[in-house]
Coordinates of C-alpha atoms in Angstrom, one line a residue:
Chain A
M1330 CA 83.8 110.5 -97.7
A1331 CA 83.4 108.2 -94.8
G1332 CA 80.5 108.6 -92.8
V1333 CA 77.8 107.1 -91.1
L1334 CA 74.4 104.8 -91.8
V1335 CA 71.3 105.4 -89.7
F1336 CA 68.5 103.1 -90.2
S1337 CA 65.5 101.6 -88.3
E1338 CA 62.4 100.2 -89.6
Q1339 CA 60.4 102.1 -87.4
D1340 CA 61.3 105.5 -88.3
R1341 CA 61.0 107.4 -84.9
L1342 CA 63.8 105.0 -83.7
A1343 CA 66.0 105.8 -86.7
V1344 CA 65.4 109.7 -85.7
D1345 CA 67.1 109.1 -82.3
L1346 CA 69.9 107.5 -83.7
L1347 CA 70.3 110.5 -86.9
A1348 CA 70.7 112.6 -83.3
W1349 CA 73.2 110.6 -81.6
A1350 CA 75.2 110.4 -85.3
Q1351 CA 74.9 114.2 -85.9
M1352 CA 76.0 115.2 -81.8
Q1353 CA 79.4 113.0 -82.8
G1354 CA 80.2 116.0 -85.3
D1355 CA 82.7 114.6 -87.9
L1356 CA 84.1 111.9 -85.6
F1357 CA 82.1 109.6 -88.0
G1358 CA 81.0 111.7 -91.1
P1359 CA 77.9 113.2 -92.1
A1360 CA 75.0 111.6 -91.1
T1361 CA 72.6 110.2 -93.7
V1362 CA 69.6 107.8 -92.7
A1363 CA 68.2 105.2 -95.2
A1364 CA 64.0 105.3 -96.0
L1365 CA 63.6 101.8 -97.4
G1366 CA 60.5 100.0 -99.1
A1367 CA 56.4 101.3 -99.6
G1368 CA 56.4 104.6 -98.5
A1369 CA 59.9 105.4 -98.8
R1370 CA 59.2 108.8 -100.8
R1371 CA 56.7 110.2 -98.4
R1372 CA 58.9 108.9 -94.6
A1373 CA 61.8 110.7 -96.5
Q1374 CA 60.4 113.9 -96.2
W1375 CA 58.8 113.5 -92.5
F1376 CA 62.8 112.5 -91.7
L1377 CA 63.9 115.9 -93.3
Q1378 CA 62.7 117.4 -89.8
Y1379 CA 65.7 115.4 -87.8
Q1380 CA 67.8 117.7 -90.5
P1381 CA 69.7 114.5 -92.0
V1382 CA 72.6 115.5 -94.6
R1383 CA 71.1 112.9 -96.6
V1384 CA 68.2 110.2 -96.8
Y1385 CA 68.8 107.3 -99.3
V1386 CA 65.5 106.5 -100.6
C1387 CA 64.4 103.0 -102.2
E1388 CA 61.3 101.4 -103.0
H1389 CA 62.4 98.6 -104.9
P1390 CA 59.6 95.9 -104.7
A1391 CA 62.2 93.4 -103.0
L1392 CA 61.8 95.3 -100.4
E1393 CA 58.1 96.0 -100.2
A1394 CA 57.9 92.8 -97.5
A1395 CA 60.5 93.9 -95.2
V1396 CA 62.2 90.8 -95.3
D1397 CA 65.5 90.9 -92.8
S1398 CA 67.5 89.6 -95.4
V1399 CA 66.6 91.6 -98.3
L1400 CA 66.3 94.7 -95.5
A1401 CA 70.4 93.0 -94.8
R1402 CA 71.0 93.3 -98.4
A1403 CA 69.8 97.0 -99.4
L1404 CA 71.6 98.6 -96.5
A1405 CA 74.9 96.7 -97.1
L1406 CA 74.7 98.2 -100.6
I1407 CA 74.3 101.8 -99.6
A1408 CA 76.8 101.4 -97.1
E1409 CA 79.2 100.8 -99.5
E1410 CA 77.6 103.7 -101.4
V1411 CA 78.5 106.7 -98.6
D1412 CA 81.1 104.6 -98.0
A1413 CA 80.0 104.1 -94.4
G1414 CA 82.2 103.2 -91.1
L1415 CA 79.7 102.6 -88.9
I1416 CA 76.4 101.7 -89.5
I1417 CA 73.9 102.2 -86.1
L1418 CA 70.3 100.5 -85.8
A1419 CA 67.6 99.9 -83.9
A1420 CA 67.5 97.0 -82.0
T1421 CA 64.4 95.7 -82.1
R1422 CA 64.1 92.7 -82.8
R1423 CA 64.3 92.5 -86.3
G1424 CA 66.9 94.9 -86.5
R1425 CA 68.4 92.4 -84.4
S1426 CA 68.1 89.8 -87.2
I1427 CA 69.2 92.7 -89.5
A1428 CA 72.5 93.8 -88.4
P1429 CA 74.4 90.7 -87.8
R1430 CA 73.6 89.6 -91.1
L1431 CA 74.5 93.6 -92.6
A1432 CA 78.0 92.9 -90.9
E1433 CA 78.6 89.5 -92.0
L1434 CA 77.8 91.1 -95.3
L1435 CA 80.7 93.3 -94.9
G1436 CA 82.7 92.1 -92.8
A1437 CA 82.4 94.0 -89.8
G1438 CA 82.0 93.4 -86.2
C1439 CA 79.0 94.0 -84.7
V1440 CA 77.4 95.1 -81.7
T1441 CA 73.6 94.5 -80.6
E1442 CA 71.0 95.5 -78.2
A1443 CA 73.8 98.3 -77.0
I1444 CA 72.3 100.2 -73.7
E1445 CA 75.2 102.3 -73.4
L1446 CA 76.9 104.0 -76.3
E1447 CA 79.6 106.3 -76.0
V1448 CA 81.7 108.9 -77.9
E1449 CA 84.5 106.5 -78.5
L1450 CA 82.0 104.0 -79.5
V1451 CA 82.3 102.0 -76.2
T1452 CA 79.4 99.7 -76.2
G1453 CA 77.7 98.2 -72.7
R1454 CA 75.0 95.4 -72.8
Y1455 CA 73.5 93.0 -70.7
A1456 CA 76.1 89.8 -70.4
L1457 CA 76.1 86.7 -68.3
G1458 CA 72.1 86.5 -68.4
G1459 CA 71.8 90.3 -67.1
N1460 CA 74.3 89.6 -63.9
T1461 CA 76.5 91.8 -65.9
V1462 CA 77.3 94.4 -68.6
C1463 CA 79.7 93.8 -70.9
R1464 CA 82.2 96.4 -72.0
E1465 CA 83.7 96.6 -75.7
I1466 CA 84.6 97.9 -78.8
I1467 CA 84.4 97.0 -82.0
T1468 CA 88.5 96.9 -83.6
T1469 CA 87.1 95.9 -87.5
P1470 CA 87.2 99.1 -89.9
T1471 CA 83.4 99.2 -90.4
K1472 CA 81.2 98.7 -87.5
V1473 CA 77.8 97.9 -86.8
V1474 CA 75.8 98.6 -83.5
A1475 CA 72.2 98.1 -82.6
V1476 CA 70.7 100.6 -80.0
M1477 CA 68.4 99.6 -77.7
P1478 CA 65.2 101.6 -78.1
G1479 CA 64.8 103.9 -75.5
V1480 CA 68.4 104.9 -75.0
L1481 CA 69.2 107.6 -76.8
E1482 CA 67.5 110.6 -76.4
P1483 CA 64.9 111.6 -78.8
P1484 CA 64.6 114.7 -80.9
T1485 CA 63.0 117.6 -81.6
A1486 CA 61.9 118.5 -85.2
G1487 CA 63.1 121.8 -86.5
P1488 CA 62.9 123.1 -90.2
P1489 CA 63.3 120.9 -92.8
S1490 CA 66.9 120.6 -94.2
G1491 CA 69.2 118.1 -96.2
E1492 CA 69.1 116.3 -99.6
I1493 CA 66.8 113.2 -100.7
I1494 CA 68.9 110.5 -103.0
E1495 CA 67.2 108.3 -104.7
L1496 CA 68.8 104.9 -105.6
E1497 CA 68.5 101.9 -107.4
L1498 CA 69.5 98.4 -106.0
A1499 CA 70.7 95.6 -107.2
L1500 CA 68.3 93.6 -104.6
E1501 CA 66.7 90.4 -105.8
A1502 CA 63.1 88.6 -104.3
P1503 CA 63.2 87.3 -101.2
K1504 CA 63.5 83.7 -100.7
A1505 CA 61.3 83.9 -97.5
A1506 CA 57.7 85.1 -98.2
L1507 CA 56.1 87.2 -96.3
V1508 CA 52.3 85.0 -95.7
E1509 CA 50.9 87.7 -92.4
R1510 CA 51.5 90.4 -90.1
R1511 CA 49.0 90.6 -87.4
E1512 CA 48.9 92.5 -84.1
K1513 CA 49.0 91.0 -80.4
P1514 CA 46.3 91.6 -79.1
K1515 CA 45.8 94.4 -76.3
T1516 CA 43.7 95.3 -73.3
A1517 CA 43.0 98.0 -72.1
V1518 CA 45.7 98.6 -69.8
D1519 CA 49.0 100.3 -70.8
I1520 CA 51.3 99.0 -67.9
A1521 CA 54.0 101.4 -69.3
Q1522 CA 51.9 104.5 -67.8
S1523 CA 50.8 103.1 -64.7
E1524 CA 52.2 105.0 -61.2
R1525 CA 52.6 101.6 -59.3
L1526 CA 53.4 98.2 -60.7
L1527 CA 53.3 94.4 -59.3
C1528 CA 55.1 92.6 -61.6
V1529 CA 54.7 88.4 -60.9
G1530 CA 57.5 85.7 -62.3
R1531 CA 57.8 82.1 -61.9
G1532 CA 57.6 82.1 -58.5
L1533 CA 54.0 82.2 -58.6
G1534 CA 53.0 78.2 -59.0
R1535 CA 49.7 78.0 -60.1
E1536 CA 47.2 80.1 -62.4
E1537 CA 44.7 80.2 -59.8
D1538 CA 47.0 81.7 -57.6
I1539 CA 46.5 85.2 -59.9
G1540 CA 43.9 85.7 -57.1
L1541 CA 46.1 86.1 -54.4
I1542 CA 48.6 89.0 -56.7
Q1543 CA 45.4 91.0 -57.5
D1544 CA 44.4 91.2 -54.1
L1545 CA 47.3 92.8 -53.1
A1546 CA 47.7 95.0 -56.5
Q1547 CA 44.3 96.2 -55.1
A1548 CA 45.6 97.0 -52.0
L1549 CA 48.4 98.6 -52.8
D1550 CA 46.7 100.4 -55.7
A1551 CA 48.5 98.9 -58.6
E1552 CA 48.4 97.1 -61.7
V1553 CA 48.9 93.6 -62.4
A1554 CA 52.0 93.3 -64.5
C1555 CA 54.3 89.9 -65.1
T1556 CA 57.2 88.2 -66.7
R1557 CA 57.1 86.7 -70.0
P1558 CA 56.6 83.1 -68.8
L1559 CA 53.4 84.0 -67.2
A1560 CA 52.3 85.6 -70.5
S1561 CA 53.8 84.1 -73.7
E1562 CA 54.5 80.8 -72.4
L1563 CA 52.0 79.7 -69.7
G1564 CA 49.4 82.5 -71.0
W1565 CA 47.8 83.1 -67.7
M1566 CA 48.0 86.7 -68.5
S1567 CA 47.7 88.7 -71.9
E1568 CA 51.3 89.7 -73.3
D1569 CA 50.6 93.6 -73.4
R1570 CA 51.1 93.0 -69.4
M1571 CA 54.2 91.2 -69.6
I1572 CA 57.7 93.8 -69.0
G1573 CA 61.4 93.4 -70.4
I1574 CA 63.3 93.3 -73.9
S1575 CA 60.0 92.0 -76.0
G1576 CA 58.2 93.4 -73.4
K1577 CA 57.3 96.8 -72.0
K1578 CA 59.3 99.1 -70.6
C1579 CA 58.0 100.3 -66.7
S1580 CA 59.0 103.7 -65.5
P1581 CA 56.3 103.5 -62.2
R1582 CA 57.0 105.7 -59.0
L1583 CA 57.1 101.8 -57.0
M1584 CA 57.3 98.4 -58.7
F1585 CA 56.6 94.9 -56.1
S1586 CA 58.6 91.8 -57.6
V1587 CA 56.8 89.0 -56.7
G1588 CA 58.5 85.5 -57.4
V1589 CA 60.8 86.9 -60.3
S1590 CA 64.4 85.9 -60.6
G1591 CA 65.6 88.6 -62.4
Q1592 CA 66.6 87.7 -65.9
V1593 CA 68.0 90.3 -68.5
Q1594 CA 65.0 89.9 -70.4
H1595 CA 63.1 90.6 -67.8
T1596 CA 64.8 93.5 -65.8
V1597 CA 65.6 96.1 -68.6
G1598 CA 62.3 96.6 -68.4
I1599 CA 62.2 97.6 -64.8
M1600 CA 65.4 99.7 -65.2
G1601 CA 62.9 102.9 -65.2
A1602 CA 61.2 102.4 -62.1
R1603 CA 61.7 105.2 -59.1
V1604 CA 61.8 102.3 -56.1
I1605 CA 61.3 98.9 -56.6
V1606 CA 60.5 96.2 -53.5
A1607 CA 61.8 92.3 -54.4
I1608 CA 59.8 89.7 -53.2
N1609 CA 61.3 86.1 -53.7
S1610 CA 62.2 82.7 -51.9
D1611 CA 65.8 82.2 -53.2
T1612 CA 68.6 84.8 -51.4
N1613 CA 70.3 84.7 -54.3
A1614 CA 67.7 85.5 -56.9
P1615 CA 69.7 88.7 -59.4
I1616 CA 66.6 90.6 -58.7
F1617 CA 67.3 91.8 -55.5
R1618 CA 70.6 93.4 -56.6
L1619 CA 68.1 95.9 -58.3
A1620 CA 65.5 96.2 -55.5
D1621 CA 65.7 98.8 -53.0
Y1622 CA 63.9 96.8 -50.4
G1623 CA 64.1 93.2 -50.4
I1624 CA 62.2 90.4 -48.5
V1625 CA 63.4 86.8 -48.9
G1626 CA 60.5 84.9 -48.2
D1627 CA 57.8 82.1 -49.4
L1628 CA 55.1 85.2 -51.7
Y1629 CA 52.2 82.2 -50.2
E1630 CA 52.9 83.6 -46.7
V1631 CA 54.5 87.3 -47.8
L1632 CA 51.7 88.5 -49.8
P1633 CA 48.6 87.6 -47.9
A1634 CA 50.7 89.1 -44.8
L1635 CA 51.7 92.6 -46.7
E1636 CA 47.9 92.5 -48.0
R1637 CA 46.4 92.3 -44.4
V1638 CA 49.0 95.0 -43.6
L1639 CA 48.1 97.7 -46.0
R1640 CA 43.9 97.3 -45.7
A1641 CA 44.1 97.9 -42.1
R1642 CA 46.2 100.7 -42.4
A1643 CA 43.8 102.4 -44.7
G1644 CA 41.1 101.7 -42.7
N1645 CA 42.9 103.6 -40.0
Chain B
L1334 CA 78.0 53.1 -88.9
Y1335 CA 80.2 56.6 -89.7
V1336 CA 81.2 57.7 -92.8
E1337 CA 85.0 58.0 -92.1
T1338 CA 85.9 60.6 -95.2
M1339 CA 83.5 63.3 -95.8
H1340 CA 84.0 65.8 -98.4
W1341 CA 81.8 68.7 -99.0
S1342 CA 81.7 68.6 -102.5
G1343 CA 80.0 72.1 -103.2
T1344 CA 76.8 71.3 -104.1
T1345 CA 74.4 70.0 -101.0
R1346 CA 71.4 68.9 -102.7
E1347 CA 71.7 67.1 -105.6
R1348 CA 74.7 64.7 -104.2
A1349 CA 73.6 61.0 -102.8
S1350 CA 73.5 60.8 -99.0
A1351 CA 77.0 60.2 -98.3
C1352 CA 77.6 61.6 -95.4
N1353 CA 74.5 60.0 -93.6
I1354 CA 76.0 59.4 -90.3
V1355 CA 72.9 57.4 -88.5
S1356 CA 72.5 55.2 -91.5
D1357 CA 73.2 53.8 -94.9
E1358 CA 69.8 55.0 -96.1
R1359 CA 68.2 58.1 -97.6
W1360 CA 66.4 60.7 -94.5
D1361 CA 63.5 62.9 -96.3
V1362 CA 65.1 65.9 -94.3
K1363 CA 67.9 66.0 -92.4
I1364 CA 67.6 69.3 -89.5
V1365 CA 71.1 69.9 -87.7
V1366 CA 70.3 71.9 -84.5
C1367 CA 73.1 74.1 -83.6
M1368 CA 74.0 74.0 -79.7
K1369 CA 76.4 76.0 -77.2
E1370 CA 77.8 74.9 -74.1
V1371 CA 77.6 77.4 -71.6
I1372 CA 77.9 78.1 -68.3
D1373 CA 75.4 77.5 -65.5
L1374 CA 73.8 80.2 -65.1
S1375 CA 71.9 79.5 -61.9
Q1376 CA 75.4 79.0 -60.2
L1377 CA 76.6 82.3 -61.2
R1378 CA 78.9 83.5 -57.9
F1379 CA 80.6 87.0 -57.5
K1380 CA 83.9 88.3 -55.8
A1381 CA 84.0 90.4 -52.7
D1382 CA 83.6 93.4 -54.6
K1383 CA 80.1 92.0 -55.7
R1384 CA 81.0 93.0 -59.5
T1385 CA 83.4 90.6 -60.5
P1386 CA 81.6 86.9 -61.7
I1387 CA 83.8 83.8 -60.7
M1388 CA 83.5 82.0 -64.0
E1389 CA 85.4 79.7 -62.8
G1390 CA 84.5 75.9 -61.8
L1391 CA 80.7 76.7 -63.5
P1392 CA 78.7 73.7 -64.2
R1393 CA 78.7 73.6 -68.0
V1394 CA 75.1 73.2 -69.5
L1395 CA 73.3 73.6 -72.6
G1396 CA 71.9 76.7 -74.2
Q1397 CA 68.4 77.4 -72.6
F1398 CA 67.2 78.5 -75.8
D1399 CA 68.8 75.9 -78.3
K1400 CA 67.0 73.1 -76.4
N1401 CA 63.9 74.5 -77.1
A1402 CA 65.1 75.0 -80.7
L1403 CA 65.9 70.8 -79.9
E1404 CA 62.9 70.0 -79.4
G1405 CA 61.1 72.1 -81.7
A1406 CA 63.0 70.0 -84.4
L1407 CA 62.2 66.8 -82.6
Q1408 CA 58.0 67.6 -82.6
I1409 CA 58.9 68.0 -86.4
K1410 CA 60.7 64.6 -86.7
E1411 CA 57.4 62.9 -84.5
A1412 CA 55.2 64.2 -86.9
G1413 CA 55.7 61.4 -88.5
R1414 CA 58.5 62.0 -91.2
D1415 CA 61.3 60.5 -92.0
I1416 CA 63.6 63.3 -90.6
E1417 CA 66.8 63.3 -89.3
V1418 CA 67.2 64.8 -86.4
I1419 CA 71.8 65.9 -85.9
A1420 CA 73.0 68.2 -82.2
L1421 CA 75.8 70.2 -83.3
S1422 CA 78.1 71.4 -81.1
A1423 CA 81.3 73.5 -81.4
G1424 CA 83.7 73.9 -77.9
A1425 CA 86.1 72.0 -75.8
L1426 CA 86.7 68.2 -74.6
K1427 CA 83.9 68.3 -71.8
L1428 CA 81.4 68.7 -75.1
R1429 CA 81.2 65.2 -75.0
D1430 CA 79.9 64.7 -72.0
T1431 CA 77.3 67.8 -72.2
I1432 CA 76.1 66.8 -75.8
K1433 CA 74.8 63.7 -74.1
E1434 CA 71.5 65.5 -73.1
A1435 CA 71.1 66.4 -76.6
L1436 CA 70.9 62.6 -77.4
A1437 CA 68.7 61.5 -74.1
M1438 CA 66.5 64.2 -76.0
G1439 CA 66.0 62.3 -78.9
A1440 CA 68.7 63.8 -81.7
D1441 CA 69.4 61.1 -84.0
A1442 CA 73.8 61.6 -83.3
A1443 CA 75.6 64.3 -82.6
V1444 CA 78.5 65.8 -84.7
L1445 CA 80.9 67.9 -82.1
V1446 CA 83.9 69.9 -83.4
L1447 CA 86.2 69.9 -80.2
D1448 CA 89.8 72.1 -79.9
P1449 CA 90.7 73.7 -76.6
L1450 CA 91.9 76.6 -79.3
L1451 CA 88.0 77.2 -79.7
A1452 CA 87.4 78.4 -75.6
R1453 CA 89.6 81.6 -76.9
A1454 CA 87.4 81.6 -80.2
D1455 CA 85.0 84.7 -80.1
F1456 CA 81.6 84.3 -81.7
T1457 CA 82.1 85.6 -85.1
F1458 CA 84.6 82.7 -85.6
S1459 CA 82.2 80.1 -83.7
A1460 CA 79.5 81.2 -86.7
H1461 CA 82.6 80.6 -89.3
V1462 CA 83.6 76.9 -87.4
L1463 CA 79.4 75.9 -87.5
V1464 CA 79.1 77.2 -91.2
Q1465 CA 82.2 75.0 -92.1
A1466 CA 80.5 72.3 -90.4
I1467 CA 77.2 72.1 -92.1
H1468 CA 79.3 71.9 -95.3
K1469 CA 80.8 68.9 -93.9
I1470 CA 77.7 67.5 -92.7
G1471 CA 75.8 67.7 -96.5
D1472 CA 72.6 67.8 -96.9
V1473 CA 71.4 69.7 -94.6
D1474 CA 68.0 71.6 -95.0
L1475 CA 67.3 73.2 -91.8
V1476 CA 69.3 75.0 -89.1
L1477 CA 67.9 75.3 -85.9
M1478 CA 69.0 76.8 -83.0
G1479 CA 67.9 79.4 -79.5
E1480 CA 67.6 83.4 -80.1
G1481 CA 70.6 83.3 -78.7
S1482 CA 73.0 81.4 -76.2
D1483 CA 72.9 82.1 -72.2
D1484 CA 75.9 83.7 -71.2
E1485 CA 76.8 86.1 -74.4
Y1486 CA 73.2 86.7 -75.7
T1487 CA 74.4 88.6 -78.9
G1488 CA 72.2 86.7 -80.9
Q1489 CA 74.1 87.3 -83.5
I1490 CA 74.9 84.0 -85.5
P1491 CA 72.0 82.4 -86.9
A1492 CA 72.1 85.6 -88.8
R1493 CA 76.0 85.2 -89.3
M1494 CA 75.6 81.7 -90.6
A1495 CA 72.2 82.5 -92.7
A1496 CA 74.4 85.1 -94.8
S1497 CA 77.8 83.3 -94.8
L1498 CA 75.2 80.4 -96.1
G1499 CA 73.5 82.2 -98.5
W1500 CA 70.2 80.9 -96.8
P1501 CA 66.9 82.9 -96.1
Q1502 CA 66.7 83.1 -91.5
I1503 CA 63.8 83.9 -90.1
T1504 CA 64.8 85.0 -86.4
T1505 CA 62.7 84.7 -82.9
V1506 CA 60.3 82.2 -84.2
R1507 CA 57.5 81.0 -81.5
E1508 CA 55.6 78.9 -83.9
L1509 CA 57.5 76.1 -86.4
G1510 CA 56.4 73.7 -88.6
L1511 CA 57.4 71.9 -92.3
P1512 CA 53.9 72.3 -94.4
E1513 CA 56.3 69.9 -96.7
P1514 CA 59.1 68.4 -97.0
S1515 CA 61.2 71.6 -99.4
R1516 CA 59.5 74.0 -97.0
V1517 CA 59.6 75.9 -93.5
R1518 CA 56.9 77.6 -92.3
A1519 CA 57.3 80.0 -89.2
T1520 CA 55.7 82.8 -86.7
R1521 CA 58.1 85.3 -86.0
D1522 CA 57.7 87.2 -82.3
L1523 CA 58.1 90.6 -83.1
E1524 CA 57.4 93.7 -80.4
Q1525 CA 54.1 94.3 -81.1
E1526 CA 53.2 92.2 -83.7
L1527 CA 53.2 88.5 -85.2
E1528 CA 55.0 87.7 -88.8
V1529 CA 54.2 84.6 -90.4
L1530 CA 56.8 83.5 -92.9
E1531 CA 57.2 80.2 -95.3
C1532 CA 60.3 79.5 -97.4
E1533 CA 62.5 76.6 -99.4
L1534 CA 64.6 74.6 -97.6
P1535 CA 67.8 75.1 -96.2
A1536 CA 67.1 77.7 -94.1
I1537 CA 68.3 79.0 -90.8
V1538 CA 65.6 79.8 -88.2
S1539 CA 66.1 80.7 -84.5
V1540 CA 63.6 80.0 -81.7
T1541 CA 62.2 81.5 -78.7
S1542 CA 61.5 79.7 -75.7
E1543 CA 57.9 80.2 -76.5
L1544 CA 58.2 77.6 -79.3
N1545 CA 57.8 74.6 -76.2
T1546 CA 58.8 73.5 -73.1
P1547 CA 61.8 70.9 -74.1
R1548 CA 61.1 67.9 -72.7
L1549 CA 63.0 66.0 -70.1
P1550 CA 64.7 63.0 -71.0
P1551 CA 63.1 59.6 -69.0
L1552 CA 66.2 57.5 -67.3
T1553 CA 66.8 55.1 -70.0
A1554 CA 66.7 57.7 -72.7
I1555 CA 70.1 59.2 -70.7
L1556 CA 71.2 55.3 -70.2
K1557 CA 71.0 54.9 -74.2
A1558 CA 72.5 58.4 -75.0
G1559 CA 75.8 57.1 -74.7
R1560 CA 75.1 54.6 -77.6
K1561 CA 74.2 57.1 -80.0
P1562 CA 76.7 58.1 -82.9
V1563 CA 78.5 61.0 -81.9
Q1564 CA 80.7 62.4 -84.9
E1565 CA 84.3 64.3 -83.9
W1566 CA 86.3 67.0 -86.2
S1567 CA 89.3 68.9 -85.0
L1568 CA 89.2 71.9 -86.1
S1569 CA 92.0 71.7 -88.7
E1570 CA 89.6 68.6 -90.5
L1571 CA 87.4 71.7 -90.8
L1572 CA 89.4 74.4 -92.4
S1573 CA 92.5 75.5 -92.8
E1574 CA 93.1 78.7 -91.6
E1575 CA 94.3 79.5 -87.7
V1576 CA 92.4 80.7 -85.3
P1577 CA 92.2 84.4 -85.2
S1578 CA 93.9 85.7 -82.6
E1579 CA 92.0 88.8 -82.2
G1580 CA 88.1 88.5 -83.0
Q1581 CA 85.9 91.8 -84.2
I1582 CA 85.2 92.6 -80.8
R1583 CA 87.5 93.5 -77.5
V1584 CA 86.3 93.0 -74.2
L1585 CA 86.8 96.3 -72.2
S1586 CA 85.1 94.6 -68.6
N1587 CA 82.4 92.5 -67.9
L1588 CA 81.0 93.0 -64.7
A1589 CA 78.0 93.3 -62.7
P1590 CA 76.4 97.3 -62.5
A1591 CA 78.0 99.9 -59.7
Q1592 CA 74.7 99.8 -57.9
E1593 CA 73.0 102.3 -57.8
R1594 CA 69.8 100.5 -55.5
K1595 CA 69.6 100.6 -52.1
Q1596 CA 69.6 96.6 -51.6
E1597 CA 68.3 97.1 -48.3
M1598 CA 67.7 93.2 -47.3
L1599 CA 65.0 93.3 -44.4
E1600 CA 65.2 91.6 -41.3
G1601 CA 63.0 90.5 -38.4
D1602 CA 60.5 88.1 -38.6
L1603 CA 57.6 88.3 -41.5
E1604 CA 55.3 90.8 -39.5
Q1605 CA 58.7 93.1 -38.7
Q1606 CA 59.6 93.0 -42.3
I1607 CA 56.7 94.3 -43.3
A1608 CA 56.6 97.2 -40.9
S1609 CA 59.8 98.3 -41.5
L1610 CA 59.2 98.2 -45.7
L1611 CA 56.4 99.9 -45.4
R1612 CA 58.0 102.7 -43.1
A1613 CA 60.7 102.6 -45.6
L1614 CA 58.1 103.3 -48.5
E1615 CA 56.4 106.3 -46.6
G1616 CA 60.0 107.9 -45.7
E1617 CA 60.5 107.8 -49.9
G1618 CA 57.1 109.3 -50.5
A1619 CA 56.5 105.9 -52.1
I1620 CA 53.1 105.5 -50.3

């Protein structure tokens, strides 16, 4: 009988996918989740509180380093084992690397970075640099979908149920060897929790001008955030202040976006903001289409003026 | 300069370099950079409904992340080894002009798969075409490309090509080097961590914009680019099958999202704009 296979290297994300699959009832068949690599048996026990029909467990030594190509091979073998018509992964960067490789092995169509996943398996994802949402369906019999983290509702845990099945998979050692994994450096601030954010992008010309941003942030009582180029390319800010696909997803009550063009890689991280104010010198910047209030102007003129007014207001 | 008949013999590394399209001498390492021709998104405009993108008449450029990949290849080349860098692209005839930017940046040669039918091919077929081109070029050690394309941004091509070639893949790479001619070392940028991998060549690597800042070619290089070798293949020279009439994905719509934001552009001079902004934010209880 056909079924749905669910996988993420992050267990927390896997259960979101599992819950979605279970909500579809019999549409795709029973939902099974794969626990692969180091600690898989222990993790399988944890999965049971989210009531999958089955957890497939494999602790094959080839999976220990969690190399994408081996994970894709293992999932392809399990998909065949359970006759999965649908395989859902979380669209982390690793998931986005595994999903198309798995799809190629299975001869399956694949959609990555889905921000919408509807009952009839209509997916939506950003295209044209984030300007559009492309809604599409996979036409192959076997389908692979990688869903962006945070798109699906997290389930609540219940009494454990489901079957744990240990698999012997014929896997070869990965050709790519893991040298090391290291955590990215962090600062004390978690912008994902901030009520107010002032986010700055490439419109800021020089690193010395960050003072201008910090002054306004102080007047606004906001934390400073940035787009990817300012952190990971220019190194003007630490990467944990970065908003977007490779950074944080933020839901402040008020967000000022300054000198940010509004590319998708960034804007997926600000969708949860309640009110967005955009300040940009380019009238056509996509950010204005995502903003509630827009000011077209040079940030070097707008920011000091705004700060003066805010400070005068606070003084009253 | 060209070897006109190039038949892939089925093995790559043992074979003599019959397919070296730049010169007759054997290069130590051959890097192919896959580069996609995309529309210039900075020029994108919408129809009166504000949702339908106007795709016609847009200038075409090389994908920005693919240029990071080319820059990465050029930096490896300039580290002093005997390395050949080939820009590979599949698309319609306009590519002949677009690819000159890659040659001007410093690619030694270009290989173009040209066919009007490629305009309607889906990305899975494009991956298949690129794989066949890699086979036909022969002796390829390292394939580089951007983590995704500016227009579709599926990010599927590197992994699909790697699976099809049976090669390892290292995706979303922000640091890249060849510690030895037969070995790549790459640092992947994942959400919370950095992952360093090493593997024997051949391999496929996709890169992020953190890898480097692509060079702007000087005018002299742009002028000389037209004299660099460009190999053109038609689809039929590369594969026997037809372009499938339907891809693996059917697009239902591709529109700008319906607007839930107010999109209110503030008017007047700066002082008035700021005053109305603060009034509006107060009204919303945001400040």
